[in-house]
Coordinates of C-alpha atoms in Angstrom, one line a residue:
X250 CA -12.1 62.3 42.4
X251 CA -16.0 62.2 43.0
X252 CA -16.1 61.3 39.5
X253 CA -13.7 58.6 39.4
X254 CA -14.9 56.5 42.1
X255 CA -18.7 56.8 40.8
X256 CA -17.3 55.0 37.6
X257 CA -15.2 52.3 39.9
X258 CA -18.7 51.8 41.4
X259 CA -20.4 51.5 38.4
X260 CA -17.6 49.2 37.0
X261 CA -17.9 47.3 40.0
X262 CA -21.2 46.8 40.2
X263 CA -21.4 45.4 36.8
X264 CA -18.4 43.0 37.2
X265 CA -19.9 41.4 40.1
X266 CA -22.4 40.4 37.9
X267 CA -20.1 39.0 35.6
X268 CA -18.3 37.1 38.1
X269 CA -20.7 35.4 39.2
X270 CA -21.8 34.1 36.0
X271 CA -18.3 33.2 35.5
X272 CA -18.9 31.0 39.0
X273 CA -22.1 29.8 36.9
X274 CA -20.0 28.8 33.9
X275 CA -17.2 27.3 35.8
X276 CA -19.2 25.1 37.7
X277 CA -20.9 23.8 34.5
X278 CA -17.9 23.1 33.4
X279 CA -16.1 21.6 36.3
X280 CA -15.0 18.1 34.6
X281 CA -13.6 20.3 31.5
X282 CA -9.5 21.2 31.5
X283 CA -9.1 24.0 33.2
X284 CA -6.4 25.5 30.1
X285 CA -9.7 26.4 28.1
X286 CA -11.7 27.4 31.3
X287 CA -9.0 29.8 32.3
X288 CA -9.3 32.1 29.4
X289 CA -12.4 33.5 30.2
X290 CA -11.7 35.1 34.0
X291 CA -10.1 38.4 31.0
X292 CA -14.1 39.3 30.5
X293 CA -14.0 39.8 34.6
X294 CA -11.1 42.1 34.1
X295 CA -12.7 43.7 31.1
X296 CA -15.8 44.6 33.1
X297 CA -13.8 45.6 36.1
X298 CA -11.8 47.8 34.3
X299 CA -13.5 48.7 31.1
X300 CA -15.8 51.9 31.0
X301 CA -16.4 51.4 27.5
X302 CA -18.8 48.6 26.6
X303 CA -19.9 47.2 23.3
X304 CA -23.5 46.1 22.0
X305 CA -24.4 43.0 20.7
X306 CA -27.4 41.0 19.8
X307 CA -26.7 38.2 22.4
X308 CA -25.5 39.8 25.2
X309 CA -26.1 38.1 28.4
X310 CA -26.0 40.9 30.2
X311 CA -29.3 42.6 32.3
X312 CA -31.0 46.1 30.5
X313 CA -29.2 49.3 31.6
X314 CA -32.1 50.4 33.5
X315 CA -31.5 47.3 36.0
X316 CA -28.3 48.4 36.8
X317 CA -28.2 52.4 36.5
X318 CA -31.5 52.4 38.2
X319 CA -29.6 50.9 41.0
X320 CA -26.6 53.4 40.9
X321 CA -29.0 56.3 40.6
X322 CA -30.4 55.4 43.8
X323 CA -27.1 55.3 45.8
X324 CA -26.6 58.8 44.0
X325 CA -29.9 60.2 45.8
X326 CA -29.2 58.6 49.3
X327 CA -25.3 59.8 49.4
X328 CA -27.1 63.6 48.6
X329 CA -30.0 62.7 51.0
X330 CA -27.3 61.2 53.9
X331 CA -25.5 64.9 53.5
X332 CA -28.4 66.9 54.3
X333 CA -29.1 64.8 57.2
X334 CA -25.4 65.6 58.6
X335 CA -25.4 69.0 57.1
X336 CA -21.6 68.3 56.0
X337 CA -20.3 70.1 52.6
X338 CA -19.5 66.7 51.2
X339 CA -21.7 63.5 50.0
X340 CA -21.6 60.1 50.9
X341 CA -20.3 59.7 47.1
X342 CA -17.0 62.3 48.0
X343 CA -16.0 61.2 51.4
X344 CA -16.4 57.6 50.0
X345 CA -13.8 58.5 46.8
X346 CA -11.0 59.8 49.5
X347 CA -11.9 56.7 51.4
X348 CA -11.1 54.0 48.2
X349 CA -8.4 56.6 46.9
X350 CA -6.0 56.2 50.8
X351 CA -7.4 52.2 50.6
X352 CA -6.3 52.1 47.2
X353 CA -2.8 53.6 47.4
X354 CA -2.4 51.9 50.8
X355 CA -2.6 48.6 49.4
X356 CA -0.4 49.1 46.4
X357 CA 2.6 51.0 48.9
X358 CA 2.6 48.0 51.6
X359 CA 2.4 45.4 48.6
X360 CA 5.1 47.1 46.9
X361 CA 7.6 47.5 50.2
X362 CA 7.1 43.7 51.0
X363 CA 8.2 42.7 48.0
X364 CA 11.1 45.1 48.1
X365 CA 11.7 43.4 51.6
X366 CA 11.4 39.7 49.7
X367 CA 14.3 40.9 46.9
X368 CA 16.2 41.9 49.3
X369 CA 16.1 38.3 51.4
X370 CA 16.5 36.7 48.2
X371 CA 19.8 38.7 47.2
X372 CA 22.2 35.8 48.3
X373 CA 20.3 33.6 46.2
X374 CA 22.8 30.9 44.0
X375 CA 22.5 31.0 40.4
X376 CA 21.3 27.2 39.6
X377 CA 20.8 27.8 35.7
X378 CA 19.8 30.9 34.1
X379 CA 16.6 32.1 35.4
X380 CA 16.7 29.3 38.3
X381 CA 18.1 30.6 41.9
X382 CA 18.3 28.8 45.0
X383 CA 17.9 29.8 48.1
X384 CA 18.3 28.0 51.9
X385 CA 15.7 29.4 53.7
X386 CA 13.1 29.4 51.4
X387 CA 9.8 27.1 52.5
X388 CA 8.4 27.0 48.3
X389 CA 9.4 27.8 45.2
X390 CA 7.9 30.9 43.4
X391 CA 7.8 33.5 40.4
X392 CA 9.0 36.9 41.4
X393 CA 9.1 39.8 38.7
X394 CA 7.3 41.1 36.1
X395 CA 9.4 41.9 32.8
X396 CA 12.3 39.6 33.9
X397 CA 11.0 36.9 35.9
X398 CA 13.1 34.4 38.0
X399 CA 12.7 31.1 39.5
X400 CA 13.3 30.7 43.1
X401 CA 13.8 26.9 44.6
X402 CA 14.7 25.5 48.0
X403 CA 18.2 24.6 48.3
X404 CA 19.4 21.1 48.7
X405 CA 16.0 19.3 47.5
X406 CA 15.9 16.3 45.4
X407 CA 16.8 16.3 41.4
X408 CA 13.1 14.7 40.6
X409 CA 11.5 17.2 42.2
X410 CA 13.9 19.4 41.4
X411 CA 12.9 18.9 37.7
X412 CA 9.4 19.2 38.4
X413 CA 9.5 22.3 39.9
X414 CA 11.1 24.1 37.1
X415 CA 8.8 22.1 34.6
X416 CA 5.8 24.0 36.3
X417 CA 7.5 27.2 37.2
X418 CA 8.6 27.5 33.7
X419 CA 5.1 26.9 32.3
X420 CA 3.6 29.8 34.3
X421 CA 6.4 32.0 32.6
X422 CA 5.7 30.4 29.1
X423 CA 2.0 31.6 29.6
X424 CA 2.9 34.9 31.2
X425 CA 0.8 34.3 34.5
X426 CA 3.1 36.3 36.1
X427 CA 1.8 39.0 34.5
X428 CA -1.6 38.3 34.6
X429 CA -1.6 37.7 38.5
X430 CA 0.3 41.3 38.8
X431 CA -2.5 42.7 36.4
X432 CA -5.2 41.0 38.5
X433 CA -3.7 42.2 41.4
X434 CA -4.0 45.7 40.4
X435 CA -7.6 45.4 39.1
X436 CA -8.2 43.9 43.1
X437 CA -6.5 46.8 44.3
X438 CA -8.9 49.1 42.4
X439 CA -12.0 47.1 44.1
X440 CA -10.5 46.4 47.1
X441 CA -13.9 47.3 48.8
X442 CA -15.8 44.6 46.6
X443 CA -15.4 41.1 48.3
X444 CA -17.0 39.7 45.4
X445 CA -13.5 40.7 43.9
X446 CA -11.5 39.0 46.3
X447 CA -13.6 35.8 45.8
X448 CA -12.8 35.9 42.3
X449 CA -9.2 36.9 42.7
X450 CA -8.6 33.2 44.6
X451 CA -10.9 31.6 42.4
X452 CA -9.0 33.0 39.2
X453 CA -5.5 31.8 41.4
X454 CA -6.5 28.2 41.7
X455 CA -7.5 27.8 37.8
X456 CA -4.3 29.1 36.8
X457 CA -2.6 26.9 39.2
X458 CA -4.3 23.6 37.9
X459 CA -4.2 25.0 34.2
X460 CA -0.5 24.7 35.0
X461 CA -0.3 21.5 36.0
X462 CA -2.1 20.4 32.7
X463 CA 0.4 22.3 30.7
X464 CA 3.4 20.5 32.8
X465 CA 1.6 17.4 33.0
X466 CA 1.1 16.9 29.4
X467 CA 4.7 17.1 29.2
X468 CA 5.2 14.3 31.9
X469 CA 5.0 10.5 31.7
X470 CA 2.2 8.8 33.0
X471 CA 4.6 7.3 36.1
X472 CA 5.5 10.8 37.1
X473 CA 2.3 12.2 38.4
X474 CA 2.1 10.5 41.6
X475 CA 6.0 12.3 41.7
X476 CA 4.7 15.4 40.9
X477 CA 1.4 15.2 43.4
X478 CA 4.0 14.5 45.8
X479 CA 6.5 17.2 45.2
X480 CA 2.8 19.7 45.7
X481 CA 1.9 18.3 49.2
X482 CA 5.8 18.5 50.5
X483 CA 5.7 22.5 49.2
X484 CA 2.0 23.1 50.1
X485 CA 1.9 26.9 51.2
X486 CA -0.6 28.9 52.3
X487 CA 0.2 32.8 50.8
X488 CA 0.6 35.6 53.0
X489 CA -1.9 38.3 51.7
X490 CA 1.1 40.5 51.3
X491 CA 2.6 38.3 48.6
X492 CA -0.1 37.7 46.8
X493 CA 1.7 39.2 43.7
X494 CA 4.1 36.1 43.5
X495 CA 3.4 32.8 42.0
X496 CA 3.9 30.0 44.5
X497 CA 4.2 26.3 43.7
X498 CA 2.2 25.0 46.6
X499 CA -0.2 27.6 46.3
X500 CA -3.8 27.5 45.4
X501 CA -6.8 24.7 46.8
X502 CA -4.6 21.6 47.4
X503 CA -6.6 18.8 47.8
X504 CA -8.8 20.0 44.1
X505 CA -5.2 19.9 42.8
X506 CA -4.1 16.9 43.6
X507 CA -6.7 15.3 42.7
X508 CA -6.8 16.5 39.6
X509 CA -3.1 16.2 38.9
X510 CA -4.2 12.1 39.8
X511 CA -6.9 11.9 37.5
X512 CA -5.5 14.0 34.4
X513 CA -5.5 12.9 31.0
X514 CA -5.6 14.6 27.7
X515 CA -8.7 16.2 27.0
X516 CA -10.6 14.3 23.6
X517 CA -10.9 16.6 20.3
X518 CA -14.6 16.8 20.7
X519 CA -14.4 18.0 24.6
X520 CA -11.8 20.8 23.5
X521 CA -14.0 22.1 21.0
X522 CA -17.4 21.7 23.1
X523 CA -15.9 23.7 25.6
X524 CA -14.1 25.9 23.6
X525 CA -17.4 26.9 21.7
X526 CA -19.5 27.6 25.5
X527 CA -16.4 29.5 26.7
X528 CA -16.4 31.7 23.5
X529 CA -20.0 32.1 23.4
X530 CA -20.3 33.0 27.0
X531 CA -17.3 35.8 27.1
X532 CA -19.1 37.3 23.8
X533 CA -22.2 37.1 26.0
X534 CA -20.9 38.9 28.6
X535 CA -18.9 41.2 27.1
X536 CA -21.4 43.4 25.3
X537 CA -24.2 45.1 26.7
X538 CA -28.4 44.9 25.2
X539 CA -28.7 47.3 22.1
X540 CA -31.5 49.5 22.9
X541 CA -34.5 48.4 21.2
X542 CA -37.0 51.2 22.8
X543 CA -38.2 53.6 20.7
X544 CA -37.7 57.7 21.9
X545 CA -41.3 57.4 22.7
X546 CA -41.3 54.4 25.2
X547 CA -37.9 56.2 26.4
X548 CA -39.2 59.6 26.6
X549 CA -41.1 58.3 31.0
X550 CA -38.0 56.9 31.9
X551 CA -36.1 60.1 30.8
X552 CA -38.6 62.3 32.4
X553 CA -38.0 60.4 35.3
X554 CA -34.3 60.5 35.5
X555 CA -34.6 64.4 34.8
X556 CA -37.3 64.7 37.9
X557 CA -34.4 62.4 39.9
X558 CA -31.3 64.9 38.9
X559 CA -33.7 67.8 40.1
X560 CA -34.6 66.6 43.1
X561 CA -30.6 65.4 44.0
X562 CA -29.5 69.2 42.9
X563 CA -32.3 70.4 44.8
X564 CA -31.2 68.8 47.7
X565 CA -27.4 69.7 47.1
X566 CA -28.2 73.2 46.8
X567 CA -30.4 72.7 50.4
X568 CA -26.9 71.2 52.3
X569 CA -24.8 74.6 50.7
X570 CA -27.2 76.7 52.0
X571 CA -27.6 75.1 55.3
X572 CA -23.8 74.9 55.4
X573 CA -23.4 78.5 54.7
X574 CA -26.0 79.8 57.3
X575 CA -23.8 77.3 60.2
X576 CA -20.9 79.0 58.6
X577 CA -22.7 82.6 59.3
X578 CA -24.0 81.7 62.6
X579 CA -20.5 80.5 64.3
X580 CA -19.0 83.6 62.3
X581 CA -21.2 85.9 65.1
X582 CA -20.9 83.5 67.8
X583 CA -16.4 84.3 67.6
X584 CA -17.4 88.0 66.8

């Protein structure tokens, strides 16, 4: 377990970096369509998730000493933090039974309200074949993962009707719901990060307005201000509970319709501007430096790493032996 959640850290550590040059990035490319922005919040899920990482020559990403120096020194203060409380367990053990119950916590209360929405949703009309309606609902949605359905208020008007399935449709055609369930999951991991949860509403409102791209470029011009309408009647802010659903009203509001206002099709040379920065920029931060130091300009950096492991199993063997002689001692005390 130990060894599991020192990888999460290091994983976590390292895709904090990432997101925020993926903040970096975005906002550089704020007046670009979010469809080719989107794409690159996968190389935050890569990191997040990925213990294997690649080289390359043009990696944006710091030297490996920067960031295992870092994790080596949380390694020595969990060992140095046991001695002081004279416990049997680090800082580094208790904390992996800690994120283990947070982890499986989250995923069991997730997983039960959304047993608990099904089952409100089970007198739901068939309106045509993925699309239900429902009376009490206050927003459409997405709900499911290999066979996803479309839920809609009853009673609501056939223009908005319309646009509603336009856009819920879209998030189906580009499997969002599966990418927010994914996400989900990689939040759940590093539910501890808040860094994480940052990106995880940042990464919600991209794919929103990517969305409305893709349904808007299937729109007349005369139906946006129909469709901006449609948002602000079925604005909804998300219980954290269901944030494994796709809402319609979800996301920031205002940023959307706005955008919804001002879009137009992006120009040929824009596209491929932007294409070539996001490409660049996910290669970038997908691969790791390749070591250029020789075994020779290695060899005090590895004597000091050995000197650091000997000094964290010195101490480890110190809190054993302590432990043991308490042991001893309350052994005679009950005697």
């Amino acid at each position: 377990m130990s060894s599991i959640f020192s990888t999460v850290l290091q994983m976590s550590l390292t895709g904090s970096y990432v997101i925020i040059m993926v903040l970096l990035i975005r906002l550089l490319l704020r007046n670009f369509p979010k469809t080719l922005i989107f794409p690159i919040w996968s190389v935050v899920a890569f990191r997040l998730m990925g213990p294997i990482t690649l080289k390359g020559k043009f990696s944006l990403m710091p030297s490996a000493e920067g960031l295992d120096g870092g994790f080596t020194i949380l390694e020595k203060a969990a060992a140095q933090s046991s001695l002081a409380l004279l416990s049997g367990y680090d800082s580094i053990r208790i904390g992996s039974y800690i994120w283990a119950m947070g982890f499986v916590s989250l995923i069991i209360y997730t997983s039960v309200s959304m047993l608990l929405l099904k089952g409100k949703l089970k007198n739901a009309r068939q309106y045509h074949d993925n699309i239900y309606e429902a009376s009490h609902l206050k927003t459409p949605f997405v709900i499911g993962f290999i066979r996803p359905k479309v839920y809609i208020p009853a009673g609501i008007a056939h223009d908005e009707k319309n646009i509603i399935i336009l856009h819920e449709r879209s998030h189906i055609k580009r499997k969002d719901h599966i990418i927010k369930t994914l996400a989900f999951f990689v939040l759940a991991v590093h539910w501890f990060n808040p860094i994480v949860w940052f990106a995880f509403k940042k990464m919600t409102d991209d794919m929103e307005i990517s969305c409305d791209e893709t349904a808007l470029s299937h729109c007349k011009t005369d139906m946006r201000k129909t469709y901006a309408n449609t948002l602000v009647r079925f604005a909804y802010k998300m219980h954290p509970v269901n944030e494994r659903i796709i809402a319609f009203g979800e996301g920031n509001l205002e940023v959307r319709v706005q955008h919804i206002l001002r879009f137009r099709k992006p120009k040929l040379s824009k596209t491929i501007s932007a294409l070539i920065i996001i490409i660049a920029a996910s290669l970038g931060l997908m691969t790791d430096p390749i070591d250029i130091l020789s075994n020779e300009d290695l060899s005090p950096y590895m004597a000091e790493s050995k000197k650091q492991d000997s000094e964290i199993n010195e101490v480890k063997l110190e809190v054993q032996k302590q432990v043991r002689l308490q042991s001893e001692h309350f052994d005679k005390i009950f005697e």
